């Protein structure tokens, strides 16, 4: 699906694509990223522009966020404008170079984009990247709309270059995935560059004593930035005629939400928009606060501006409980808060008649599920069947949804399936707990941070079964290539790294390849792997479960098996729970299960999902 | 032109994103300011998918419950799940072969909501593929969002790769049903 109508009157751009456009318009030369919802379309957007406009930009999907940041940083030190994109938990992975780069500074503009996920919608935490930037002492820009994100991307590059400091651009999920009609850009010109890396002992290899001086320099940069931000249009008050008891300070998407809710309530309340939560223009903010009896701070996902306020006695926000301490500031939540503070009638929810109707209807759960025909489902189904007593450490990706099939018991962060499996093994040894341990990790996650984990497991003599679910793409975030695939989506040369060789090089002795669609074959291999991991002579047993993601490569299902549910089906729901393919649907009256023809991809994987044998191959002659 | 807020709902795989993009693009082609909120990531895989479409000057992506002018559902369950987004007097459009559950009609009547049901999947099936039910619904919804047939067809040309003929037929069928 192309996202850009060819018409001249305007174009629809997703927030992430708007960021990409802003960066490219400002002369970006190097873009790196590790995919993660909600940030993934930023580098994809840069790649699309690069192709469309024939620009010379080095882009790469790096193996993880730390690497992505370091590659972009080196480009900046060389004199090329660079950007690196990731999600908020990725910034944790990249925090090592982040903290150090604040001290060394940069040469050409370097923008770090870390997308936060208030909610959270697809993350393990609701952490606030702005707070990490505060600790690392780097400036943050916080856009409210795709349009503004596009402008701020360029401003961030310019500020970064002028202050020689990396700048964080911090969008949130709703902005990343908001689509807005934007004016088309002016044609983009690339000029020849004369940049080259200049050695500088005092900076690039600063010793601890020099680091102290760099720290002083950093503090000085922040002080100058704060002074600039005091009068910057990035922090602007929306004039409201009616001065009253209440003033609002807001940033990010919450600013626009507050504006809209105030309109709805028909109230004019002075609103101070903060586009630079760090360094915060403290004088401007203090002067604003002094004018009111009460000041409400609306920001996501945590308290960053509020935390920096010198005096908080009449400030309301996340810290004093006026704003919930967790969760997204949806229009409903903002409405509730404002209606209460302004003593306006109404609640944030829908019509009571419809709210109660919807809660009374017994609707099937709407949570996320693996796609119809996903090979992960087959693997999990077999794992449950063969080793149902096992402990199942899982990892981050589509396959985290294996929890729906009760084949994922833990998930923590990228690569933790392998380390947790090692930890469980050593703990179980001490306790005499005989349960097998069967861990799962995807290809991209394995490459991201599974390799040191596997080395550690082998080295410490941990024994467990590890399934590397290799679907040849980074599926959940929108099919980015991995280091083990040939294509690098926009990168000129991509050499595929072999997962099999990596596993062997980690010292693993038991390694077999399996096709999850061959459920019987996988079951036999799982038992052998289990045997190896159970024997005191054994070790980590790895199964490379290989089958392309069916959403990405629908043609990979070459053998089509049309299935049907026989008339004997009694609606016992067993298949729905044990296999939970979205194409298996219960009739609204609960009487039986049908195949949803729109969703079914004829993979035939559900044939064993009904233990009574009522799911059968459809007789094509009938 | 006055502003319109629409919620579009379905399940992963039914094409809610394309439906939303079609309507949004048609509006943008007609020069109307557009703001959309899409669902990506975890919640896309076979689970509920909800998109918000705001035509007008709004710059915040989300529609508050109780304020949508229109709900377009590609799936009966997802339509019902999202009913609380609608305001009094709103319009409900749903793809369904079955009637709405008995307890729903009287409540809708009470809050002055007009419900229109279209067997879009069946119609799409008759055209050759159930997968284009979302395009049928785009045509059906067009009139309620004051979108011209012409901008909708242009949007289709811009967005749809693959079988354009089938998609055009689907759009026509939806537009005709919406008259
Ligand atoms: S996107 Fe691919 S890997 Fe993810 S659930 Fe769907 S089929 Fe499975
Ligand atoms: S054949 Fe069975 S498992 Fe495969 S998509 Fe259809 S219903 Fe799902």
PDB file of C-alpha atoms in Angstrom, chain A residues 1-7 9-14 17 37 41 121-122 144-147 174-175 177-181 253 255-257 259-261 264 328-332 335 347-351 353-355 357-358 360-372 397-398 400-401 475-479 551 582-583 585-586 588 596-599, chain B residues 5 11-14 17-21 23-26 28-50 52 54 57-67 75-89 98 101 103-105 107-108 110-111 113 121 130-133 154 158-161:
ATOM      1  CA  UNK A   1       0.000   0.000   0.000  1.00  0.00           C
ATOM      2  CA  UNK A   2       1.561   3.266  -1.076  1.00  0.00           C
ATOM      3  CA  UNK A   3       1.093   5.995   1.466  1.00  0.00           C
ATOM      4  CA  UNK A   4       1.557   8.940  -0.820  1.00  0.00           C
ATOM      5  CA  UNK A   5      -1.252  10.073  -3.050  1.00  0.00           C
ATOM      6  CA  UNK A   6       0.233  11.476  -6.205  1.00  0.00           C
ATOM      7  CA  UNK A   7      -1.984  14.535  -6.033  1.00  0.00           C
ATOM      8  CA  UNK A   9      -2.796  19.273  -3.125  1.00  0.00           C
ATOM      9  CA  UNK A  10      -1.333  17.437  -0.242  1.00  0.00           C
ATOM     10  CA  UNK A  11      -0.093  14.134   0.995  1.00  0.00           C
ATOM     11  CA  UNK A  12      -0.963  11.890   3.863  1.00  0.00           C
ATOM     12  CA  UNK A  13       1.981  11.163   6.063  1.00  0.00           C
ATOM     13  CA  UNK A  14       2.235   9.069   9.173  1.00  0.00           C
ATOM     14  CA  UNK A  17       7.170   9.330   7.869  1.00  0.00           C
ATOM     15  CA  UNK A  37       6.821  -0.431  17.575  1.00  0.00           C
ATOM     16  CA  UNK A  41       8.388   3.476  10.023  1.00  0.00           C
ATOM     17  CA  UNK A 121       0.328  -0.649  23.526  1.00  0.00           C
ATOM     18  CA  UNK A 122       3.222  -2.847  22.462  1.00  0.00           C
ATOM     19  CA  UNK A 144       2.619  17.258  19.341  1.00  0.00           C
ATOM     20  CA  UNK A 145       1.608  16.516  15.748  1.00  0.00           C
ATOM     21  CA  UNK A 146       3.179  14.885  12.665  1.00  0.00           C
ATOM     22  CA  UNK A 147       3.530  18.342  11.132  1.00  0.00           C
ATOM     23  CA  UNK A 174      -0.209   8.246  18.934  1.00  0.00           C
ATOM     24  CA  UNK A 175       1.964  10.695  17.074  1.00  0.00           C
ATOM     25  CA  UNK A 177       0.850   6.383  14.075  1.00  0.00           C
ATOM     26  CA  UNK A 178      -1.140   9.543  13.434  1.00  0.00           C
ATOM     27  CA  UNK A 179      -1.623  10.299   9.762  1.00  0.00           C
ATOM     28  CA  UNK A 180      -1.986  13.907   8.724  1.00  0.00           C
ATOM     29  CA  UNK A 181      -2.379  15.701   5.425  1.00  0.00           C
ATOM     30  CA  UNK A 253       0.128  14.726  22.059  1.00  0.00           C
ATOM     31  CA  UNK A 255      -1.167  19.303  24.410  1.00  0.00           C
ATOM     32  CA  UNK A 256      -3.449  18.829  21.407  1.00  0.00           C
ATOM     33  CA  UNK A 257      -5.788  16.610  23.389  1.00  0.00           C
ATOM     34  CA  UNK A 259      -6.755  21.921  23.526  1.00  0.00           C
ATOM     35  CA  UNK A 260      -9.546  19.899  21.965  1.00  0.00           C
ATOM     36  CA  UNK A 261     -11.165  18.974  25.280  1.00  0.00           C
ATOM     37  CA  UNK A 264     -15.446  20.876  23.776  1.00  0.00           C
ATOM     38  CA  UNK A 328      -2.116   6.942  28.363  1.00  0.00           C
ATOM     39  CA  UNK A 329      -3.636  10.416  28.511  1.00  0.00           C
ATOM     40  CA  UNK A 330      -6.498   9.567  26.214  1.00  0.00           C
ATOM     41  CA  UNK A 331      -9.169  12.139  25.429  1.00  0.00           C
ATOM     42  CA  UNK A 332     -11.382  10.368  27.986  1.00  0.00           C
ATOM     43  CA  UNK A 335     -11.748  15.115  29.830  1.00  0.00           C
ATOM     44  CA  UNK A 347     -17.762  12.363  32.128  1.00  0.00           C
ATOM     45  CA  UNK A 348     -15.143  11.293  29.657  1.00  0.00           C
ATOM     46  CA  UNK A 349     -16.933   8.105  28.673  1.00  0.00           C
ATOM     47  CA  UNK A 350     -19.562   7.411  26.045  1.00  0.00           C
ATOM     48  CA  UNK A 351     -23.340   7.545  26.305  1.00  0.00           C
ATOM     49  CA  UNK A 353     -26.831   3.543  27.305  1.00  0.00           C
ATOM     50  CA  UNK A 354     -24.111   2.417  24.878  1.00  0.00           C
ATOM     51  CA  UNK A 355     -21.426   1.868  27.515  1.00  0.00           C
ATOM     52  CA  UNK A 357     -24.928  -2.202  26.281  1.00  0.00           C
ATOM     53  CA  UNK A 358     -21.375  -2.905  25.106  1.00  0.00           C
ATOM     54  CA  UNK A 360     -23.368  -6.564  28.639  1.00  0.00           C
ATOM     55  CA  UNK A 361     -22.911  -8.112  25.193  1.00  0.00           C
ATOM     56  CA  UNK A 362     -20.699 -11.166  25.493  1.00  0.00           C
ATOM     57  CA  UNK A 363     -18.150 -10.430  22.798  1.00  0.00           C
ATOM     58  CA  UNK A 364     -15.161 -12.665  22.065  1.00  0.00           C
ATOM     59  CA  UNK A 365     -11.876 -11.298  23.431  1.00  0.00           C
ATOM     60  CA  UNK A 366     -10.349  -8.819  21.020  1.00  0.00           C
ATOM     61  CA  UNK A 367      -6.717  -9.199  22.072  1.00  0.00           C
ATOM     62  CA  UNK A 368      -3.857  -9.788  19.659  1.00  0.00           C
ATOM     63  CA  UNK A 369      -3.276 -13.226  18.213  1.00  0.00           C
ATOM     64  CA  UNK A 370      -0.806 -14.900  15.902  1.00  0.00           C
ATOM     65  CA  UNK A 371      -1.920 -14.641  12.271  1.00  0.00           C
ATOM     66  CA  UNK A 372      -3.865 -17.433  10.586  1.00  0.00           C
ATOM     67  CA  UNK A 397       8.325 -10.552  19.007  1.00  0.00           C
ATOM     68  CA  UNK A 398       5.108 -11.878  17.477  1.00  0.00           C
ATOM     69  CA  UNK A 400       5.386 -13.528  22.656  1.00  0.00           C
ATOM     70  CA  UNK A 401       1.765 -14.321  21.763  1.00  0.00           C
ATOM     71  CA  UNK A 475       7.753  -9.657  11.564  1.00  0.00           C
ATOM     72  CA  UNK A 476       6.063  -7.862  14.409  1.00  0.00           C
ATOM     73  CA  UNK A 477       7.460  -4.457  13.579  1.00  0.00           C
ATOM     74  CA  UNK A 478       6.627  -4.634   9.886  1.00  0.00           C
ATOM     75  CA  UNK A 479       9.081  -7.022   8.200  1.00  0.00           C
ATOM     76  CA  UNK A 551       2.012 -12.502   6.413  1.00  0.00           C
ATOM     77  CA  UNK A 582      -8.253 -16.367  14.173  1.00  0.00           C
ATOM     78  CA  UNK A 583      -9.883 -18.190  11.242  1.00  0.00           C
ATOM     79  CA  UNK A 585     -14.625 -18.786  14.874  1.00  0.00           C
ATOM     80  CA  UNK A 586     -17.402 -19.733  17.217  1.00  0.00           C
ATOM     81  CA  UNK A 588     -22.524 -16.151  17.822  1.00  0.00           C
ATOM     82  CA  UNK A 596     -13.751 -17.841   8.409  1.00  0.00           C
ATOM     83  CA  UNK A 597     -12.976 -17.963   4.697  1.00  0.00           C
ATOM     84  CA  UNK A 598     -11.698 -14.372   4.596  1.00  0.00           C
ATOM     85  CA  UNK A 599      -8.995 -15.117   7.146  1.00  0.00           C
TER      86      UNK A 599
ATOM     87  CA  UNK B   5     -15.308  12.068  13.292  1.00  0.00           C
ATOM     88  CA  UNK B  11     -10.166  -7.589  12.992  1.00  0.00           C
ATOM     89  CA  UNK B  12      -6.570  -7.948  11.836  1.00  0.00           C
ATOM     90  CA  UNK B  13      -6.619  -9.211   8.247  1.00  0.00           C
ATOM     91  CA  UNK B  14      -9.921  -7.583   7.301  1.00  0.00           C
ATOM     92  CA  UNK B  17      -6.131   0.183   7.584  1.00  0.00           C
ATOM     93  CA  UNK B  18      -6.842   0.262   3.856  1.00  0.00           C
ATOM     94  CA  UNK B  19     -10.466   1.221   4.482  1.00  0.00           C
ATOM     95  CA  UNK B  20      -9.306   4.121   6.640  1.00  0.00           C
ATOM     96  CA  UNK B  21      -6.607   5.208   4.218  1.00  0.00           C
ATOM     97  CA  UNK B  23     -11.499   7.462   3.148  1.00  0.00           C
ATOM     98  CA  UNK B  24      -8.684   9.678   4.423  1.00  0.00           C
ATOM     99  CA  UNK B  25      -7.047   9.954   1.022  1.00  0.00           C
ATOM    100  CA  UNK B  26     -10.346  10.743  -0.670  1.00  0.00           C
ATOM    101  CA  UNK B  28      -7.351  14.858   1.419  1.00  0.00           C
ATOM    102  CA  UNK B  29      -7.771  14.815  -2.365  1.00  0.00           C
ATOM    103  CA  UNK B  30     -10.869  16.948  -1.911  1.00  0.00           C
ATOM    104  CA  UNK B  31      -8.732  19.399   0.036  1.00  0.00           C
ATOM    105  CA  UNK B  32     -10.101  18.600   3.476  1.00  0.00           C
ATOM    106  CA  UNK B  33      -7.698  18.539   6.438  1.00  0.00           C
ATOM    107  CA  UNK B  34      -7.294  14.987   7.702  1.00  0.00           C
ATOM    108  CA  UNK B  35      -6.083  13.463  10.945  1.00  0.00           C
ATOM    109  CA  UNK B  36      -6.027   9.698  11.374  1.00  0.00           C
ATOM    110  CA  UNK B  37      -4.984   7.477  14.224  1.00  0.00           C
ATOM    111  CA  UNK B  38      -3.904   4.005  13.124  1.00  0.00           C
ATOM    112  CA  UNK B  39      -3.239   0.782  14.992  1.00  0.00           C
ATOM    113  CA  UNK B  40       0.073  -0.938  14.305  1.00  0.00           C
ATOM    114  CA  UNK B  41       2.143  -3.586  15.987  1.00  0.00           C
ATOM    115  CA  UNK B  42       1.039  -6.131  18.522  1.00  0.00           C
ATOM    116  CA  UNK B  43      -2.665  -5.422  18.260  1.00  0.00           C
ATOM    117  CA  UNK B  44      -2.703  -5.981  14.533  1.00  0.00           C
ATOM    118  CA  UNK B  45      -2.351  -9.748  14.492  1.00  0.00           C
ATOM    119  CA  UNK B  46      -5.832 -11.153  14.203  1.00  0.00           C
ATOM    120  CA  UNK B  47      -6.992  -9.078  17.139  1.00  0.00           C
ATOM    121  CA  UNK B  48      -9.197  -5.989  17.228  1.00  0.00           C
ATOM    122  CA  UNK B  49      -8.102  -3.127  14.995  1.00  0.00           C
ATOM    123  CA  UNK B  50      -9.553   0.338  15.464  1.00  0.00           C
ATOM    124  CA  UNK B  52      -9.912   6.979  14.118  1.00  0.00           C
ATOM    125  CA  UNK B  54     -11.082  13.037  11.771  1.00  0.00           C
ATOM    126  CA  UNK B  57      -9.344  21.086  11.784  1.00  0.00           C
ATOM    127  CA  UNK B  58      -8.637  18.748  14.668  1.00  0.00           C
ATOM    128  CA  UNK B  59      -4.976  18.201  15.442  1.00  0.00           C
ATOM    129  CA  UNK B  60      -5.343  15.565  18.128  1.00  0.00           C
ATOM    130  CA  UNK B  61      -5.422  12.056  16.736  1.00  0.00           C
ATOM    131  CA  UNK B  62      -7.965  10.389  19.019  1.00  0.00           C
ATOM    132  CA  UNK B  63     -11.737  10.561  19.081  1.00  0.00           C
ATOM    133  CA  UNK B  64     -13.252  10.585  22.528  1.00  0.00           C
ATOM    134  CA  UNK B  65     -15.908   8.013  23.411  1.00  0.00           C
ATOM    135  CA  UNK B  66     -19.352   9.476  22.950  1.00  0.00           C
ATOM    136  CA  UNK B  67     -18.305  11.921  20.229  1.00  0.00           C
ATOM    137  CA  UNK B  75     -17.080  -7.283  11.568  1.00  0.00           C
ATOM    138  CA  UNK B  76     -20.187  -7.461  13.712  1.00  0.00           C
ATOM    139  CA  UNK B  77     -18.371  -8.151  16.988  1.00  0.00           C
ATOM    140  CA  UNK B  78     -15.923  -5.326  16.497  1.00  0.00           C
ATOM    141  CA  UNK B  79     -18.760  -2.999  15.567  1.00  0.00           C
ATOM    142  CA  UNK B  80     -20.577  -3.802  18.788  1.00  0.00           C
ATOM    143  CA  UNK B  81     -17.392  -3.483  20.845  1.00  0.00           C
ATOM    144  CA  UNK B  82     -16.916   0.079  19.615  1.00  0.00           C
ATOM    145  CA  UNK B  83     -20.502   1.324  19.977  1.00  0.00           C
ATOM    146  CA  UNK B  84     -19.625   3.578  22.940  1.00  0.00           C
ATOM    147  CA  UNK B  85     -17.637   5.841  20.619  1.00  0.00           C
ATOM    148  CA  UNK B  86     -20.867   7.042  19.037  1.00  0.00           C
ATOM    149  CA  UNK B  87     -22.652  10.227  20.006  1.00  0.00           C
ATOM    150  CA  UNK B  88     -26.392  10.680  20.165  1.00  0.00           C
ATOM    151  CA  UNK B  89     -27.814  10.877  16.644  1.00  0.00           C
ATOM    152  CA  UNK B  98     -26.855 -11.331  10.263  1.00  0.00           C
ATOM    153  CA  UNK B 101     -28.496  -8.846  18.161  1.00  0.00           C
ATOM    154  CA  UNK B 103     -31.043  -6.311  22.468  1.00  0.00           C
ATOM    155  CA  UNK B 104     -29.094  -3.770  20.408  1.00  0.00           C
ATOM    156  CA  UNK B 105     -31.804  -2.224  18.207  1.00  0.00           C
ATOM    157  CA  UNK B 107     -30.910   0.894  22.649  1.00  0.00           C
ATOM    158  CA  UNK B 108     -29.771   2.437  19.376  1.00  0.00           C
ATOM    159  CA  UNK B 110     -33.233   5.256  22.325  1.00  0.00           C
ATOM    160  CA  UNK B 111     -30.128   7.300  21.556  1.00  0.00           C
ATOM    161  CA  UNK B 113     -28.627   6.219  16.202  1.00  0.00           C
ATOM    162  CA  UNK B 121     -18.521  -9.790   2.531  1.00  0.00           C
ATOM    163  CA  UNK B 130     -14.305 -11.710   0.142  1.00  0.00           C
ATOM    164  CA  UNK B 131     -11.102  -9.794   0.778  1.00  0.00           C
ATOM    165  CA  UNK B 132     -12.497  -6.647  -0.880  1.00  0.00           C
ATOM    166  CA  UNK B 133     -15.352  -6.293   1.608  1.00  0.00           C
ATOM    167  CA  UNK B 154      -8.894   8.396  -7.246  1.00  0.00           C
ATOM    168  CA  UNK B 158      -3.452   5.736  -5.567  1.00  0.00           C
ATOM    169  CA  UNK B 159      -3.533   3.126  -2.862  1.00  0.00           C
ATOM    170  CA  UNK B 160      -4.407  -0.233  -4.323  1.00  0.00           C
ATOM    171  CA  UNK B 161      -1.871  -2.342  -6.081  1.00  0.00           C
TER     172      UNK B 161
END
